[in-house]
XYZ file of C-alpha atoms in Angstrom:
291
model
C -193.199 -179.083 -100.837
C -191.535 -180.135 -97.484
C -191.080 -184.043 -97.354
C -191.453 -186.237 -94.339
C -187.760 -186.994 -92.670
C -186.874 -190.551 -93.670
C -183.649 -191.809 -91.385
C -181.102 -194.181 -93.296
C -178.936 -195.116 -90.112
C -178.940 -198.415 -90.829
C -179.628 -200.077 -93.905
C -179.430 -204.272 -93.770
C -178.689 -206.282 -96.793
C -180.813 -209.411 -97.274
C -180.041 -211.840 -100.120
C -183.768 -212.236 -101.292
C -183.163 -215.845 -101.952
C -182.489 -216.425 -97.751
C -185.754 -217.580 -96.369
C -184.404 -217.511 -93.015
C -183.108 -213.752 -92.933
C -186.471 -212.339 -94.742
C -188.577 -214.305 -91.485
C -186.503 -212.129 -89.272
C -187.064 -208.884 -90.746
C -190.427 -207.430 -88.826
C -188.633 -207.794 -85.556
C -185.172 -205.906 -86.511
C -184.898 -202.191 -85.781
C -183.158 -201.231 -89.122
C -184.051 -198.395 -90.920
C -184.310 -200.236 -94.583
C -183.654 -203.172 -96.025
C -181.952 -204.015 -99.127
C -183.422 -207.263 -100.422
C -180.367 -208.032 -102.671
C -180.953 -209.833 -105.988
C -176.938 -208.532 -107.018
C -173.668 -210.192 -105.234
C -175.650 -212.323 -102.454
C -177.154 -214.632 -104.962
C -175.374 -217.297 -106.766
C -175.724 -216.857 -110.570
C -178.032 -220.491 -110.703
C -180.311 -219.161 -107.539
C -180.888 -215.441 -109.567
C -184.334 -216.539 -111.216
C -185.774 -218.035 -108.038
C -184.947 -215.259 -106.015
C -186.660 -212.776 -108.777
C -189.621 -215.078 -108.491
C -189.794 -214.308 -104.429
C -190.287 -211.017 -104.568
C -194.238 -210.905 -104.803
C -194.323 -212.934 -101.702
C -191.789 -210.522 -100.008
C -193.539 -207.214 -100.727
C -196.773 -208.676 -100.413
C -196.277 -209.257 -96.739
C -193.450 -206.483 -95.964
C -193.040 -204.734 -92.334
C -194.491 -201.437 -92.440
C -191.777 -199.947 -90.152
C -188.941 -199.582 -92.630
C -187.886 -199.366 -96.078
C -187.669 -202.078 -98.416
C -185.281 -201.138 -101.213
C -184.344 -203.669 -104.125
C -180.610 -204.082 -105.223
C -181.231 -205.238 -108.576
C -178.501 -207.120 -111.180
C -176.420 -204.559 -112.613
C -178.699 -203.646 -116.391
C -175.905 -204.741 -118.517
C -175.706 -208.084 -117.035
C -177.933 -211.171 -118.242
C -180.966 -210.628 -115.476
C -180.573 -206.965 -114.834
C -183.707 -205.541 -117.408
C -185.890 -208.097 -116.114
C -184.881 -207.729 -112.229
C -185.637 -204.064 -113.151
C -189.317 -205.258 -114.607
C -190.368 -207.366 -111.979
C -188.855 -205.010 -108.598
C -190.982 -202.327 -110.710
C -194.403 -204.218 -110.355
C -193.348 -205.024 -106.200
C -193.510 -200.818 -105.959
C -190.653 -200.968 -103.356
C -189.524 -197.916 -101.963
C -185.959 -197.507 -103.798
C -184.486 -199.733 -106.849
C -180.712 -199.766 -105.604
C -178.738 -200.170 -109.248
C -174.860 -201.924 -109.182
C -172.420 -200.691 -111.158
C -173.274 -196.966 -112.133
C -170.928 -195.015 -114.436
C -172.252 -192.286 -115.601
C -175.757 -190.477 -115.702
C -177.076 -192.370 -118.620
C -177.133 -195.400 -116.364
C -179.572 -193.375 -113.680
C -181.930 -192.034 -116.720
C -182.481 -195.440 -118.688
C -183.386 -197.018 -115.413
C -186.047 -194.404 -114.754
C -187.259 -194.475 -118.468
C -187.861 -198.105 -118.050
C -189.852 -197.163 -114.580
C -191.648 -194.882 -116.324
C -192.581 -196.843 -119.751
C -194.127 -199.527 -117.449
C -196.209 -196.778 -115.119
C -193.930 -196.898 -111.790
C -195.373 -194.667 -109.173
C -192.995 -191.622 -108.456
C -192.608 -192.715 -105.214
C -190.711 -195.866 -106.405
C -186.849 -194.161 -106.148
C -183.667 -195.036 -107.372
C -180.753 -195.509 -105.080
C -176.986 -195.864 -107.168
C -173.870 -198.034 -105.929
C -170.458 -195.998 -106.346
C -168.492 -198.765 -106.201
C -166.309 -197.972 -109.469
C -163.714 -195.598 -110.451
C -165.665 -194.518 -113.469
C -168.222 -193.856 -110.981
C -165.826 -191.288 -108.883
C -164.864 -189.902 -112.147
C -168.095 -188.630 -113.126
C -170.139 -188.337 -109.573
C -170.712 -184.946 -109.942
C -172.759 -185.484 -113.189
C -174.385 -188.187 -111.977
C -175.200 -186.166 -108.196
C -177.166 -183.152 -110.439
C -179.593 -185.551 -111.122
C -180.732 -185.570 -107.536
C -181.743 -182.140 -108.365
C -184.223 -183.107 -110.680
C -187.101 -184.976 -109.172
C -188.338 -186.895 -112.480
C -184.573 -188.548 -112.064
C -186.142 -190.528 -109.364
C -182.713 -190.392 -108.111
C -182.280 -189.740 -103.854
C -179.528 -191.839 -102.394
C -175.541 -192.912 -103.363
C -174.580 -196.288 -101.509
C -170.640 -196.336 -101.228
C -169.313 -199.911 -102.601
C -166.391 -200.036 -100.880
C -165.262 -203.744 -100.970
C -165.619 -202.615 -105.260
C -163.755 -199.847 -104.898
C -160.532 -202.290 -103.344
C -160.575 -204.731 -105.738
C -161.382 -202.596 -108.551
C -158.281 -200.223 -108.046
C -155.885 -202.426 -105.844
C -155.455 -199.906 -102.750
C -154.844 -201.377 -99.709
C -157.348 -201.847 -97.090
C -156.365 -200.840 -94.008
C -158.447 -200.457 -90.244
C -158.516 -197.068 -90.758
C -159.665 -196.956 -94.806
C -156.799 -194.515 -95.225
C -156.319 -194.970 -98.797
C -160.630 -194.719 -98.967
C -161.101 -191.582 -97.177
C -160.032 -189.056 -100.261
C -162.812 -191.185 -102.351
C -165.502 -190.966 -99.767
C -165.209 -187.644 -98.940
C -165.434 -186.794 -102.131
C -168.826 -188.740 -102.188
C -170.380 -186.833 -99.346
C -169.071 -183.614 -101.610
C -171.016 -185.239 -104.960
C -174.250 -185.963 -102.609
C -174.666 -182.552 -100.817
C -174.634 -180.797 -103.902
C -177.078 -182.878 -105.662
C -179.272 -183.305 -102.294
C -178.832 -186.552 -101.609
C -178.897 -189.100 -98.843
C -175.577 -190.922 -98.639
C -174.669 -194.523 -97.439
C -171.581 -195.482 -95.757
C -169.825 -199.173 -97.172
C -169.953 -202.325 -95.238
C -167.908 -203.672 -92.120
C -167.161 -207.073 -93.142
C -166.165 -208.425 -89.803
C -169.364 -208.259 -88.031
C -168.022 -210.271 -84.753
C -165.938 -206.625 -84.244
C -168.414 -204.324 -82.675
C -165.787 -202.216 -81.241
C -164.351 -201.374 -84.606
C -167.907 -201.244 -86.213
C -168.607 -198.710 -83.723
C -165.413 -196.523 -84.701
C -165.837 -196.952 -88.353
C -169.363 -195.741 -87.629
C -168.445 -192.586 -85.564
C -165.930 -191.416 -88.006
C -168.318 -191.860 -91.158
C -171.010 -190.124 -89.177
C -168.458 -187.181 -88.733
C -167.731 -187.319 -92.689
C -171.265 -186.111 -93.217
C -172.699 -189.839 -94.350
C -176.355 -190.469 -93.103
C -175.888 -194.242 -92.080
C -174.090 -197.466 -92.739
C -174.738 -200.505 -94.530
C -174.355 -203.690 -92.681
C -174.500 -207.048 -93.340
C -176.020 -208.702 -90.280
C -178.463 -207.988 -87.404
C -175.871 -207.678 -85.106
C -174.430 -204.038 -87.086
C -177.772 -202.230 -86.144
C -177.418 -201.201 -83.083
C -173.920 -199.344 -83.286
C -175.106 -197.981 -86.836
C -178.427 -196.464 -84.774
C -176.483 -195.182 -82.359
C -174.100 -193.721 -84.402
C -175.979 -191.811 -86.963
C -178.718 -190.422 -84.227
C -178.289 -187.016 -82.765
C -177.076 -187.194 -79.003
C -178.958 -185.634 -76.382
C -176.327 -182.808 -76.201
C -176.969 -181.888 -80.175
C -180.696 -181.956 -79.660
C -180.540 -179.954 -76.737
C -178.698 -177.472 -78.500
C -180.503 -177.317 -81.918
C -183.722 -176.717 -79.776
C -182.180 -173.413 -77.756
C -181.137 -172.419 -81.743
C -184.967 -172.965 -83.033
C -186.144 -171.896 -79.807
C -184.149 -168.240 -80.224
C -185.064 -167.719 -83.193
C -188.378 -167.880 -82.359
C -188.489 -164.697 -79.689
C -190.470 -161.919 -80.926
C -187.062 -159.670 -80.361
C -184.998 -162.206 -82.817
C -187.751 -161.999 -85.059
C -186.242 -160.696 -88.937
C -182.777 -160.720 -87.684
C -179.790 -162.685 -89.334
C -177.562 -163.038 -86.508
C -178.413 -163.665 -83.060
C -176.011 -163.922 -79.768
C -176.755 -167.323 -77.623
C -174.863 -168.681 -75.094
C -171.870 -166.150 -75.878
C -171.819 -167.193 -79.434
C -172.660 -165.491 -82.557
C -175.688 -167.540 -84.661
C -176.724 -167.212 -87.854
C -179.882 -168.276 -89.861
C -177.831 -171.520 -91.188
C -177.511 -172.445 -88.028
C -181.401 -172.175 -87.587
C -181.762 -174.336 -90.621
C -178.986 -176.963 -89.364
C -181.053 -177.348 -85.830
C -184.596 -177.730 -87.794
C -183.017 -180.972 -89.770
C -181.552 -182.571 -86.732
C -184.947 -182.060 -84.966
C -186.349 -183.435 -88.014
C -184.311 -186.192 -87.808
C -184.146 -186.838 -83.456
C -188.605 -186.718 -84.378
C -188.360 -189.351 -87.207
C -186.062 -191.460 -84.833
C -187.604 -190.430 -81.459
C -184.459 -189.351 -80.803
C-alpha cells in the first residue's frame, strides 16, 4: 500500500514547557515539531510540562507534524511521559537514548497494551555509541510495520560529549558516524534527521551544514529556532533543475515505444528503471512540498 509523501526538511524543537514558542507554532513553515519533554526541560519543570500536553494537541496546527520527544524510559518520568504522549495520539513518540532494539519494541508494547492507534510512530535518537554499535539491528525494525518504527534523529551534540571527538566547522571527526546512519536508515527504510546547528545567528554556515547533509542522503535538519527553517527548506527541497529532470525520466518512460524496456537513451545518456523510480520520489516529494 503506497503511503502519502510526508517531507521532514525541517523539524523544530519546542520545549513543551515554553508558552511563548508553542503560541508561535501555526504561523512557522516547519515541517514538524518536536514538542520536547527530554533536555529542554529542567528536571523540577518535567511534570508541568507532561501536564501541557492535552492543551497542546488539543489545539495543534494541522499543517505539520507534531512529534513528542519523551524522557529517555529508564529515567524517573520516561514510562509515564510515554503514557500520557500515548493518550495526545501525536504523530511520532521521538525516544532519547536508544541502544539497542529492545529499547524500540518495549516502547511499542507499551503503545500497544494501552490501544495506541498505528498511526502513532516512533522516531529513535542515535545519539550514543552503543547506538552506532548496533544501528543495523535496530534499522531492520523499520522493516516491520508493527515496530512502529519510521525515523532515526542524529544526536550529535551526544555523540561529542559522549566520545570526546572534537567538534570542528566541518564535523570531520562526525562524518564516518553519520554516514554510517544514512547506511543503517536506507536499509531499514527509514526517514533520517540531520543533528542541530547550535549557533543559530550563523545562517551562512547553517546553510552549508545543510547542503552537505542533504548531499549525505539525510531528509532534513533539526533546528532549534525559527530562524533555521528557511535554509533547512531550502536545502532539503528538490531544485527546479532536479524536478525538471526527474519529469523528462517519468515522462520517457511513459512513451508507448519505452514501454517494457529496462534501459532507455535520454538526452545522450543511458537510463535505467532505478532511475524511473528515483524521479517518481523526488516528484513525490517537489508535490508534498509544492516544490
Amino acid at each position: 500500500m503506497t503511503q502519502t509523501y510526508r517531507p521532514h526538511r525541517s523539524v523544530l524543537y519546542v520545549p513543551a514547557s515554553n508558552d511563548k514558542a508553542l503560541a508561535k507554532l501555526p504561523g512557522l513553515t516547519c515541517d514538524a515539531v518536536i514538542i520536547d519533554l527530554e533536555d529542554a526541560v529542567a528536571p523540577a519543570d518535567k511534570i508541568s510540562a507532561r501536564e501541557k500536553l492535552a492543551g497542546i494537541f488539543g489545539d495543534r496546527p494541522g499543517r505539520c507534524e507534531m512529534i513528542v520527544r519523551i524522557n529517555a524510559l529508564s529515567s524517573e518520568w520516561g514510562a509515564d511521559d510515554l503514557l500520557a504522549v500515548a493518550k495526545c495520539e501525536p504523530d511520532g513518540i521521538l525516544l532519547p537514548k536508544v541502544g539497542t532494539p529492545r529499547d524500540i519494541l518495549e516502547a511499542g508494547d507499551v503503545l500497544d497494551d494501552n490501544f495506541a492507534p498505528d498511526e502513532v510512530k516512533l522516531w529513535a535518537m542515535i545519539e550514543t555509541p552503543k547506538a552506532l554499535l548496533n544501528i543495523g539491528a535496530i534499522a531492520e525494525l523499520g522493516r516491520d510495520s508493527a515496530s512502529r518504527l519510521v525515523c532515526f534523529v542524529a544526536g550529535t551534540n551526544d555523540l561529542v560529549k559522549d566520545t570526546g571527538i572534537r567538534a570542528t566547522p566541518d564535523r570531520r571527526y562526525l562524518v564516518p558516524w553519520l554516514m554510517q546512519m544514512v547506511l543503517a536508515a536506507r536499509a531499514g527504510g527509514l526517514d533520517l534527521i540531520d543533528g542541530v546547528f547550535n549557533d543559530f545567528r550563523d545562517s551562512e554556515a547553517l546553510a552549508r551544514e545543510c547542503a552537505e547533509a542533504a548531499a549525505m542522503g539525510f531528509d532534513g535538519k533539526s533546528v532549534i529556532h525559527p530562524a533555521q527553517i528557511e535554509a533547512a527548506n531550502h536545502a532539503f527541497a528538490p531544485s527546479a533543475e532536479e524536478v525538471a529532470e526527474a519529469r523528462a525520466v517519468k515522462d520517457a518512460f511513459g512513451l508507448t515505444e519505452n514501454a517494457g524496456k529496462g534501459v532507455i537513451a535520454l538526452n545522450g545518456k543511458m537510463v535505467e528503471r532505478l532511475h524511473l523510480a528515483q524521479a517518481e520520489k523526488l516528484l513525490a516529494k517537489a508535490a508534498a512540498i509544492g516544490a
